[in-house]
Amino acid sequence: MELTNKKPEAGILNQVFKLSEKKTNAKTEIIAGITTFMTMAYILIVNPDILSATGMDKDAVFTATALSAAIATLCMALMANLPFALAPGMGLNAFFAFSVVIGMGYSWQFALTAVLIEGFIFIALTLLNVREAIINGMPMVIKNAVSVGIGLFIAFIGFQNAGIIVNNDATLVGLGDLADPGVLLAIMGILVTGFLLIKNIKGGLLIGMIITTILGVFVGKATLPVNPVSAPPSIAPIFMQFEWHNILTFDMLLVVFTFLFVDLFDTLGTLIGVSTKANMLDSQGRVPNAKQALMADAIGTTIGAALGTSTVTTYVESASGVAEGGRTGLTALTTGILFLTATVFSPIFTAVPAEATAPVLILVGLFMMSPILKINFDDFTDAIPAFLTIIIMPLSYSIAEGLTFGVISYVVLKTLSGKSKEVHPMMYIIAVLFVVKYFADHLAG
């Protein structure tokens, strides 16, 4: 009787997520989902810190962050069957807090209203297939370059979180203190996790994080929680807090446009880059179920604004779960459930220090590099845009900026070289939008 109870469950998972068709299994997908969660769980700490600078209730933002991430990621799992997780985006939350509220002097309620409007616009653009058309119009050379650029970006974030790379006023960046216990812990984590990968141990990234966290306890960089359970804080102070009397102002237009721009191309870059690395693109280089994935992203942003947090976007850290073999929505489902669980068991995951997640980000950066082999560096109309895409992402700390340089240079160089027939019409439209965005930034600045 016990055996018959297990068979239908496996059958349901296979039917819903098409595990056999994607050549994966439930165990692999669940481990991948846990790994993705562990590498992006930092947002549950960082997002409240950033948004609280605007006067928003920090504890309420924590709950809103977890709930919006859970809902959006579950939408991705069930609507698109893709292994991508979503949460309030880094960079977008900084723009929300430091540019719109502190810089322009508007209330955080004004900023939330802008995010809500952005979400509605994204839903409309997705229904009209505009966002999907943009993805499909991207040439393979840019898609491959995006994967590599994201890899360098992820690794750069990991090195920063580890303290291996630090700020240097003379050279912008420099090497950190290698004698610092936290830096040594992160380096040890890289070596331990690397060894697990060399031995092809399944779940190596997750196991590496656990081992590094345990080592962190002995060097004072991690503390095991005394009480692992706590009730989630109320979101009442920030729930549905919108401000409508300024929605027709020029500033609102600029704010909404900037949210739209950054979220659109961060999401597109992530979907393209991670899908390319996972060999999930179809024969025409298209992201599978792109429309459903983009709709999940749009719904996440809209619901996130209602709950009380900045723009929700697809996370590049999803690459860590893909690196562990995640190929279906079961990976995202696992991550979404863990975000829900985090609202109650927050002391457990907050015990994992940055020094333990940093090695995973660094090694995932390595995994993302392989598509560089598919770029034709003998054709400079391909090589230069690819190079600019790759190098600008980590240097500007922005996926969207890397795409901007790559797309504009691709269109210009192909056109000037008499190869305009190789340029999809959508690329011209995107290039013009990028230029318009820079003019808008100039006006705002």
CSV table of C-alpha atoms in Angstrom, one decimal:
chain,number,residue,atom,x,y,z
A,1,MET,CA,0.0,0.0,0.0
A,2,GLU,CA,2.9,2.3,0.8
A,3,LEU,CA,4.4,1.8,-2.6
A,4,THR,CA,1.1,2.6,-4.4
A,5,ASN,CA,0.9,5.8,-2.5
A,6,LYS,CA,4.3,6.9,-3.7
A,7,LYS,CA,3.8,6.1,-7.4
A,8,PRO,CA,1.0,8.6,-8.1
A,9,GLU,CA,3.0,11.4,-6.3
A,10,ALA,CA,5.9,10.8,-8.7
A,11,GLY,CA,3.5,10.6,-11.6
A,12,ILE,CA,1.9,14.0,-10.6
A,13,LEU,CA,5.3,15.7,-10.4
A,14,ASN,CA,6.4,14.3,-13.7
A,15,GLN,CA,3.1,15.3,-15.3
A,16,VAL,CA,3.1,18.9,-13.9
A,17,PHE,CA,6.8,19.6,-14.4
A,18,LYS,CA,7.6,17.2,-17.3
A,19,LEU,CA,10.7,15.9,-15.4
A,20,SER,CA,11.3,13.0,-17.8
A,21,GLU,CA,11.0,15.2,-20.8
A,22,LYS,CA,13.6,17.6,-19.3
A,23,LYS,CA,15.8,14.6,-18.3
A,24,THR,CA,15.8,15.4,-14.6
A,25,ASN,CA,14.3,14.0,-11.4
A,26,ALA,CA,12.6,15.3,-8.3
A,27,LYS,CA,15.7,15.0,-6.1
A,28,THR,CA,17.9,17.0,-8.4
A,29,GLU,CA,15.2,19.7,-8.8
A,30,ILE,CA,14.7,20.0,-5.0
A,31,ILE,CA,18.4,20.3,-4.3
A,32,ALA,CA,18.7,22.9,-7.1
A,33,GLY,CA,15.8,24.9,-5.5
A,34,ILE,CA,17.4,24.8,-2.1
A,35,THR,CA,20.7,26.0,-3.6
A,36,THR,CA,19.0,28.9,-5.4
A,37,PHE,CA,17.3,29.9,-2.2
A,38,MET,CA,20.5,29.8,-0.2
A,39,THR,CA,22.3,32.0,-2.7
A,40,MET,CA,19.6,34.7,-2.9
A,41,ALA,CA,18.3,34.5,0.7
A,42,TYR,CA,20.5,37.5,1.5
A,43,ILE,CA,17.8,39.7,-0.1
A,44,LEU,CA,15.7,39.0,3.0
A,45,ILE,CA,18.3,40.9,5.0
A,46,VAL,CA,19.5,43.5,2.5
A,47,ASN,CA,16.2,44.7,1.1
A,48,PRO,CA,14.7,45.7,4.5
A,49,ASP,CA,18.0,47.5,5.3
A,50,ILE,CA,17.8,49.5,2.1
A,51,LEU,CA,14.1,50.4,2.1
A,52,SER,CA,14.1,51.2,5.8
A,53,ALA,CA,16.3,54.2,4.9
A,54,THR,CA,13.1,55.8,3.5
A,55,GLY,CA,11.2,55.5,6.8
A,56,MET,CA,9.5,52.2,5.9
A,57,ASP,CA,9.0,49.7,8.7
A,58,LYS,CA,12.0,47.4,8.5
A,59,ASP,CA,10.3,44.3,10.0
A,60,ALA,CA,7.3,44.8,7.7
A,61,VAL,CA,9.5,45.0,4.7
A,62,PHE,CA,11.1,41.7,5.7
A,63,THR,CA,7.8,39.9,5.5
A,64,ALA,CA,6.8,41.8,2.3
A,65,THR,CA,10.1,40.7,0.7
A,66,ALA,CA,9.6,37.1,1.6
A,67,LEU,CA,6.0,37.0,0.5
A,68,SER,CA,6.5,38.8,-2.8
A,69,ALA,CA,9.5,36.5,-3.6
A,70,ALA,CA,7.4,33.4,-2.7
A,71,ILE,CA,4.4,34.4,-4.7
A,72,ALA,CA,6.3,35.5,-7.8
A,73,THR,CA,8.6,32.4,-7.7
A,74,LEU,CA,5.5,30.1,-7.4
A,75,CYS,CA,4.0,31.8,-10.4
A,76,MET,CA,7.2,31.1,-12.3
A,77,ALA,CA,7.0,27.5,-11.3
A,78,LEU,CA,3.4,26.9,-12.1
A,79,MET,CA,3.0,29.2,-15.1
A,80,ALA,CA,6.3,28.8,-17.0
A,81,ASN,CA,7.8,25.6,-15.6
A,82,LEU,CA,11.2,27.2,-15.5
A,83,PRO,CA,13.9,27.0,-12.7
A,84,PHE,CA,14.0,30.7,-12.1
A,85,ALA,CA,13.4,32.5,-8.8
A,86,LEU,CA,12.2,36.1,-8.3
A,87,ALA,CA,12.5,38.6,-5.5
A,88,PRO,CA,12.8,42.4,-5.0
A,89,GLY,CA,15.7,43.4,-7.2
A,90,MET,CA,19.1,44.7,-6.1
A,91,GLY,CA,19.7,48.0,-7.7
A,92,LEU,CA,16.0,48.6,-8.2
A,93,ASN,CA,15.6,48.8,-4.4
A,94,ALA,CA,18.6,51.3,-4.2
A,95,PHE,CA,17.0,53.4,-6.9
A,96,PHE,CA,13.7,53.3,-5.0
A,97,ALA,CA,15.3,54.4,-1.7
A,98,PHE,CA,18.2,56.7,-2.6
A,99,SER,CA,17.1,58.2,-5.9
A,100,VAL,CA,13.3,58.5,-5.7
A,101,VAL,CA,12.7,59.0,-2.0
A,102,ILE,CA,15.9,60.5,-0.6
A,103,GLY,CA,17.2,62.1,-3.9
A,104,MET,CA,14.0,63.5,-5.4
A,105,GLY,CA,12.4,64.0,-2.0
A,106,TYR,CA,9.2,62.0,-2.7
A,107,SER,CA,7.6,59.7,-0.1
A,108,TRP,CA,8.0,56.0,-0.2
A,109,GLN,CA,4.3,55.8,-0.9
A,110,PHE,CA,5.0,57.7,-4.1
A,111,ALA,CA,7.7,55.2,-5.0
A,112,LEU,CA,5.4,52.2,-4.3
A,113,THR,CA,2.8,53.8,-6.6
A,114,ALA,CA,5.4,54.0,-9.4
A,115,VAL,CA,6.2,50.3,-8.9
A,116,LEU,CA,2.5,49.4,-9.1
A,117,ILE,CA,2.1,51.4,-12.3
A,118,GLU,CA,5.2,49.7,-13.7
A,119,GLY,CA,3.7,46.3,-12.9
A,120,PHE,CA,0.5,47.1,-14.7
A,121,ILE,CA,2.4,48.3,-17.8
A,122,PHE,CA,4.5,45.1,-17.8
A,123,ILE,CA,1.4,42.9,-17.6
A,124,ALA,CA,0.0,44.8,-20.7
A,125,LEU,CA,3.3,44.5,-22.6
A,126,THR,CA,3.5,40.8,-21.8
A,127,LEU,CA,-0.1,40.2,-23.0
A,128,LEU,CA,0.8,42.0,-26.2
A,129,ASN,CA,3.9,39.9,-26.6
A,130,VAL,CA,6.2,42.9,-26.7
A,131,ARG,CA,8.6,41.6,-24.0
A,132,GLU,CA,8.8,38.2,-25.7
A,133,ALA,CA,9.5,39.8,-29.0
A,134,ILE,CA,12.4,41.6,-27.5
A,135,ILE,CA,13.9,38.4,-26.2
A,136,ASN,CA,13.4,36.6,-29.6
A,137,GLY,CA,14.9,39.6,-31.5
A,138,MET,CA,18.2,39.3,-29.6
A,139,PRO,CA,21.0,37.7,-31.7
A,140,MET,CA,22.8,34.6,-30.4
A,141,VAL,CA,26.1,36.4,-30.0
A,142,ILE,CA,24.5,38.9,-27.6
A,143,LYS,CA,22.7,36.0,-25.8
A,144,ASN,CA,26.0,34.2,-25.4
A,145,ALA,CA,27.8,37.3,-24.2
A,146,VAL,CA,25.1,38.0,-21.7
A,147,SER,CA,25.6,34.6,-20.1
A,148,VAL,CA,29.4,35.3,-19.8
A,149,GLY,CA,28.8,38.9,-18.5
A,150,ILE,CA,26.4,37.7,-15.9
A,151,GLY,CA,29.0,35.1,-14.8
A,152,LEU,CA,31.6,37.8,-14.2
A,153,PHE,CA,29.0,40.0,-12.5
A,154,ILE,CA,28.0,37.1,-10.1
A,155,ALA,CA,31.6,36.3,-9.4
A,156,PHE,CA,32.3,40.0,-8.7
A,157,ILE,CA,29.5,40.1,-6.2
A,158,GLY,CA,30.8,37.0,-4.6
A,159,PHE,CA,34.3,38.4,-4.2
A,160,GLN,CA,32.9,41.5,-2.7
A,161,ASN,CA,30.7,39.7,-0.3
A,162,ALA,CA,33.7,37.6,0.8
A,163,GLY,CA,35.9,40.7,1.4
A,164,ILE,CA,38.4,39.3,-1.1
A,165,ILE,CA,37.8,42.4,-3.3
A,166,VAL,CA,37.2,45.7,-1.6
A,167,ASN,CA,36.9,49.4,-2.4
A,168,ASN,CA,40.1,51.3,-3.2
A,169,ASP,CA,39.9,55.1,-3.6
A,170,ALA,CA,43.0,55.1,-5.9
A,171,THR,CA,42.1,52.2,-8.2
A,172,LEU,CA,38.3,51.8,-7.5
A,173,VAL,CA,38.9,48.2,-6.4
A,174,GLY,CA,41.6,46.3,-4.7
A,175,LEU,CA,42.5,43.1,-2.8
A,176,GLY,CA,41.2,42.7,0.7
A,177,ASP,CA,43.0,41.7,3.8
A,178,LEU,CA,43.8,38.0,3.2
A,179,ALA,CA,44.6,37.6,6.9
A,180,ASP,CA,41.1,38.5,7.9
A,181,PRO,CA,39.2,35.5,9.3
A,182,GLY,CA,36.2,36.2,7.1
A,183,VAL,CA,38.3,36.3,3.9
A,184,LEU,CA,40.1,33.1,4.9
A,185,LEU,CA,36.7,31.4,5.6
A,186,ALA,CA,35.5,32.4,2.1
A,187,ILE,CA,38.7,31.2,0.5
A,188,MET,CA,38.3,27.9,2.4
A,189,GLY,CA,34.8,27.7,1.2
A,190,ILE,CA,35.9,28.1,-2.4
A,191,LEU,CA,38.4,25.3,-2.0
A,192,VAL,CA,36.0,23.0,-0.2
A,193,THR,CA,33.2,23.6,-2.7
A,194,GLY,CA,35.6,23.3,-5.6
A,195,PHE,CA,36.8,19.9,-4.3
A,196,LEU,CA,33.2,18.7,-4.1
A,197,LEU,CA,32.6,19.8,-7.6
A,198,ILE,CA,35.8,18.1,-8.9
A,199,LYS,CA,34.5,14.9,-7.2
A,200,ASN,CA,31.2,15.5,-9.0
A,201,ILE,CA,29.3,15.2,-5.7
A,202,LYS,CA,25.6,16.1,-6.3
A,203,GLY,CA,24.5,19.1,-4.3
A,204,GLY,CA,28.1,20.2,-4.0
A,205,LEU,CA,27.3,23.9,-3.9
A,206,LEU,CA,24.7,23.4,-1.1
A,207,ILE,CA,27.0,21.1,0.9
A,208,GLY,CA,29.8,23.6,0.5
A,209,MET,CA,27.7,26.3,2.0
A,210,ILE,CA,26.7,24.1,4.9
A,211,ILE,CA,30.4,23.1,5.6
A,212,THR,CA,31.5,26.7,5.3
A,213,THR,CA,28.8,27.9,7.7
A,214,ILE,CA,29.9,25.3,10.3
A,215,LEU,CA,33.5,26.4,9.9
A,216,GLY,CA,32.3,29.9,10.3
A,217,VAL,CA,31.0,29.1,13.8
A,218,PHE,CA,34.5,28.3,14.9
A,219,VAL,CA,36.0,31.5,13.6
A,220,GLY,CA,33.2,33.7,14.9
A,221,LYS,CA,31.6,34.5,11.5
A,222,ALA,CA,28.5,32.4,12.1
A,223,THR,CA,26.2,31.9,15.1
A,224,LEU,CA,23.8,29.0,15.4
A,225,PRO,CA,20.4,30.4,16.4
A,226,VAL,CA,19.1,29.7,19.9
A,227,ASN,CA,15.5,29.9,18.9
A,228,PRO,CA,15.0,28.8,15.3
A,229,VAL,CA,11.4,29.9,15.1
A,230,SER,CA,9.8,33.4,15.2
A,231,ALA,CA,6.4,34.7,14.1
A,232,PRO,CA,6.5,36.8,10.9
A,233,PRO,CA,6.2,40.6,11.4
A,234,SER,CA,3.0,42.2,10.3
A,235,ILE,CA,3.0,44.0,6.9
A,236,ALA,CA,0.2,46.4,8.0
A,237,PRO,CA,2.4,49.5,8.1
A,238,ILE,CA,3.3,49.2,4.4
A,239,PHE,CA,0.4,47.2,2.9
A,240,MET,CA,-1.4,49.0,-0.1
A,241,GLN,CA,0.2,52.3,0.8
A,242,PHE,CA,-0.2,54.2,-2.5
A,243,GLU,CA,-0.1,57.9,-3.3
A,244,TRP,CA,-2.1,59.1,-6.3
A,245,HIS,CA,-2.0,62.9,-6.4
A,246,ASN,CA,1.5,63.0,-8.1
A,247,ILE,CA,0.9,60.4,-10.8
A,248,LEU,CA,0.7,62.9,-13.7
A,249,THR,CA,3.9,64.7,-12.9
A,250,PHE,CA,7.0,64.5,-15.1
A,251,ASP,CA,9.0,63.0,-12.2
A,252,MET,CA,6.5,60.2,-11.9
A,253,LEU,CA,7.0,59.6,-15.7
A,254,LEU,CA,10.7,59.5,-15.3
A,255,VAL,CA,10.6,57.2,-12.2
A,256,VAL,CA,8.2,54.7,-13.9
A,257,PHE,CA,10.3,54.7,-17.1
A,258,THR,CA,13.5,54.0,-15.2
A,259,PHE,CA,11.8,51.2,-13.2
A,260,LEU,CA,10.5,49.8,-16.5
A,261,PHE,CA,13.8,50.0,-18.2
A,262,VAL,CA,16.0,48.5,-15.6
A,263,ASP,CA,13.6,45.7,-14.7
A,264,LEU,CA,12.9,44.9,-18.3
A,265,PHE,CA,16.5,44.4,-19.4
A,266,ASP,CA,17.7,42.9,-16.1
A,267,THR,CA,15.0,40.3,-16.5
A,268,LEU,CA,15.6,39.7,-20.2
A,269,GLY,CA,19.4,39.5,-19.5
A,270,THR,CA,18.8,37.0,-16.7
A,271,LEU,CA,16.4,34.8,-18.7
A,272,ILE,CA,18.6,34.8,-21.7
A,273,GLY,CA,21.9,34.3,-19.9
A,274,VAL,CA,20.8,31.5,-17.6
A,275,SER,CA,18.7,29.8,-20.3
A,276,THR,CA,21.7,29.9,-22.6
A,277,LYS,CA,24.0,28.4,-20.0
A,278,ALA,CA,21.5,25.6,-19.3
A,279,ASN,CA,21.1,24.8,-23.0
A,280,MET,CA,17.4,25.5,-22.6
A,281,LEU,CA,17.0,27.7,-25.7
A,282,ASP,CA,15.2,26.2,-28.6
A,283,SER,CA,16.5,25.6,-32.1
A,284,GLN,CA,15.9,29.3,-32.9
A,285,GLY,CA,17.6,30.6,-29.8
A,286,ARG,CA,14.4,31.4,-28.0
A,287,VAL,CA,13.7,31.1,-24.2
A,288,PRO,CA,11.1,28.4,-23.6
A,289,ASN,CA,7.8,29.7,-22.2
A,290,ALA,CA,9.2,33.2,-22.3
A,291,LYS,CA,5.7,34.9,-22.2
A,292,GLN,CA,4.7,32.9,-19.1
A,293,ALA,CA,8.0,33.7,-17.4
A,294,LEU,CA,7.6,37.4,-18.1
A,295,MET,CA,4.0,37.4,-16.9
A,296,ALA,CA,5.2,35.8,-13.6
A,297,ASP,CA,7.7,38.6,-13.3
A,298,ALA,CA,5.0,41.3,-14.0
A,299,ILE,CA,2.6,39.7,-11.5
A,300,GLY,CA,5.4,39.6,-8.9
A,301,THR,CA,6.1,43.3,-9.4
A,302,THR,CA,2.4,44.3,-9.1
A,303,ILE,CA,1.8,42.1,-6.0
A,304,GLY,CA,5.1,43.2,-4.5
A,305,ALA,CA,4.0,46.9,-4.7
A,306,ALA,CA,0.8,46.0,-3.0
A,307,LEU,CA,2.6,44.1,-0.2
A,308,GLY,CA,5.0,47.0,0.3
A,309,THR,CA,8.3,46.4,-1.5
A,310,SER,CA,10.3,47.6,-4.5
A,311,THR,CA,10.2,46.0,-8.0
A,312,VAL,CA,10.3,42.2,-8.1
A,313,THR,CA,12.5,40.7,-10.8
A,314,THR,CA,14.0,37.4,-12.0
A,315,TYR,CA,17.2,36.7,-10.0
A,316,VAL,CA,20.5,36.0,-11.6
A,317,GLU,CA,21.3,33.8,-8.6
A,318,SER,CA,18.9,31.3,-10.3
A,319,ALA,CA,22.1,30.3,-12.1
A,320,SER,CA,23.3,28.5,-9.0
A,321,GLY,CA,20.2,26.2,-9.0
A,322,VAL,CA,20.6,25.6,-12.8
A,323,ALA,CA,24.3,24.7,-12.1
A,324,GLU,CA,23.0,22.0,-9.7
A,325,GLY,CA,20.9,20.5,-12.5
A,326,GLY,CA,17.6,22.5,-12.1
A,327,ARG,CA,15.7,22.5,-15.3
A,328,THR,CA,12.0,22.8,-14.4
A,329,GLY,CA,9.5,24.6,-12.3
A,330,LEU,CA,10.0,22.1,-9.5
A,331,THR,CA,13.2,24.0,-8.7
A,332,ALA,CA,11.3,27.3,-8.5
A,333,LEU,CA,8.5,25.7,-6.5
A,334,THR,CA,11.1,24.5,-3.9
A,335,THR,CA,12.6,28.0,-3.8
A,336,GLY,CA,9.2,29.6,-3.4
A,337,ILE,CA,8.2,27.3,-0.6
A,338,LEU,CA,11.4,28.1,1.2
A,339,PHE,CA,10.7,31.8,0.9
A,340,LEU,CA,7.4,31.2,2.6
A,341,THR,CA,9.1,29.1,5.3
A,342,ALA,CA,11.6,31.8,5.8
A,343,THR,CA,9.0,34.1,7.3
A,344,VAL,CA,8.8,31.7,10.3
A,345,PHE,CA,12.3,30.2,10.4
A,346,SER,CA,14.2,33.3,9.6
A,347,PRO,CA,16.8,32.8,12.4
A,348,ILE,CA,18.0,29.6,10.7
A,349,PHE,CA,18.8,31.1,7.2
A,350,THR,CA,20.1,34.3,8.6
A,351,ALA,CA,22.8,32.2,10.4
A,352,VAL,CA,24.4,31.6,7.0
A,353,PRO,CA,27.1,34.3,6.6
A,354,ALA,CA,28.0,36.0,3.4
A,355,GLU,CA,31.4,34.2,3.5
A,356,ALA,CA,29.5,31.0,3.0
A,357,THR,CA,27.3,32.1,0.1
A,358,ALA,CA,30.1,34.0,-1.6
A,359,PRO,CA,32.0,30.9,-2.8
A,360,VAL,CA,28.9,29.7,-4.5
A,361,LEU,CA,28.5,32.9,-6.4
A,362,ILE,CA,32.1,32.9,-7.5
A,363,LEU,CA,32.0,29.3,-8.8
A,364,VAL,CA,28.6,29.9,-10.5
A,365,GLY,CA,30.4,32.7,-12.2
A,366,LEU,CA,32.8,30.1,-13.6
A,367,PHE,CA,29.9,28.0,-14.8
A,368,MET,CA,28.4,30.9,-16.7
A,369,MET,CA,31.6,31.5,-18.7
A,370,SER,CA,31.4,28.5,-21.2
A,371,PRO,CA,29.2,30.2,-23.8
A,372,ILE,CA,32.2,32.4,-24.6
A,373,LEU,CA,33.5,29.5,-26.7
A,374,LYS,CA,30.5,30.0,-29.1
A,375,ILE,CA,31.4,33.7,-29.9
A,376,ASN,CA,33.1,34.3,-33.2
A,377,PHE,CA,36.0,36.6,-32.2
A,378,ASP,CA,37.2,36.7,-35.8
A,379,ASP,CA,34.2,38.8,-36.8
A,380,PHE,CA,34.6,42.2,-35.1
A,381,THR,CA,31.0,43.1,-35.7
A,382,ASP,CA,30.2,40.2,-33.3
A,383,ALA,CA,33.3,40.3,-31.1
A,384,ILE,CA,33.2,44.0,-30.2
A,385,PRO,CA,29.5,44.1,-29.0
A,386,ALA,CA,30.0,40.8,-27.2
A,387,PHE,CA,33.1,42.1,-25.4
A,388,LEU,CA,31.4,45.3,-24.4
A,389,THR,CA,28.4,43.4,-23.1
A,390,ILE,CA,30.6,41.1,-21.1
A,391,ILE,CA,32.9,43.7,-19.6
A,392,ILE,CA,30.4,46.5,-18.8
A,393,MET,CA,28.2,44.3,-16.7
A,394,PRO,CA,30.6,43.8,-13.8
A,395,LEU,CA,32.3,47.2,-14.2
A,396,SER,CA,29.0,49.1,-14.1
A,397,TYR,CA,27.4,46.7,-11.6
A,398,SER,CA,24.4,46.4,-14.0
A,399,ILE,CA,23.2,43.7,-16.3
A,400,ALA,CA,21.0,46.3,-18.1
A,401,GLU,CA,24.0,48.6,-18.8
A,402,GLY,CA,26.0,45.7,-20.3
A,403,LEU,CA,23.0,45.0,-22.6
A,404,THR,CA,22.8,48.7,-23.5
A,405,PHE,CA,26.4,48.8,-24.7
A,406,GLY,CA,26.2,45.5,-26.5
A,407,VAL,CA,22.9,46.2,-28.3
A,408,ILE,CA,23.8,49.7,-29.4
A,409,SER,CA,27.3,48.7,-30.6
A,410,TYR,CA,25.9,45.7,-32.4
A,411,VAL,CA,23.3,47.7,-34.3
A,412,VAL,CA,25.7,50.5,-35.2
A,413,LEU,CA,28.6,48.2,-36.3
A,414,LYS,CA,26.5,45.8,-38.3
A,415,THR,CA,24.8,48.7,-40.1
A,416,LEU,CA,28.1,50.6,-40.8
A,417,SER,CA,29.7,47.4,-42.0
A,418,GLY,CA,26.9,46.7,-44.6
A,419,LYS,CA,25.5,43.8,-42.6
A,420,SER,CA,22.2,45.4,-41.6
A,421,LYS,CA,20.3,42.3,-42.9
A,422,GLU,CA,21.8,40.4,-40.0
A,423,VAL,CA,20.0,42.8,-37.5
A,424,HIS,CA,16.5,41.9,-36.4
A,425,PRO,CA,14.1,44.9,-36.7
A,426,MET,CA,13.4,44.6,-33.0
A,427,MET,CA,17.1,45.4,-32.3
A,428,TYR,CA,16.8,48.8,-33.9
A,429,ILE,CA,13.8,49.6,-31.7
A,430,ILE,CA,15.7,48.4,-28.6
A,431,ALA,CA,18.7,50.5,-29.5
A,432,VAL,CA,16.6,53.6,-29.9
A,433,LEU,CA,15.0,53.0,-26.6
A,434,PHE,CA,18.4,52.7,-24.9
A,435,VAL,CA,19.4,56.0,-26.4
A,436,VAL,CA,16.1,57.6,-25.2
A,437,LYS,CA,16.7,56.2,-21.8
A,438,TYR,CA,20.1,57.9,-21.5
A,439,PHE,CA,18.5,61.2,-22.6
A,440,ALA,CA,15.9,60.7,-19.9
A,441,ASP,CA,18.6,60.0,-17.3
A,442,HIS,CA,20.3,63.2,-18.3
A,443,LEU,CA,17.1,65.2,-17.9
A,444,ALA,CA,16.5,63.7,-14.5
A,445,GLY,CA,20.1,64.2,-13.4
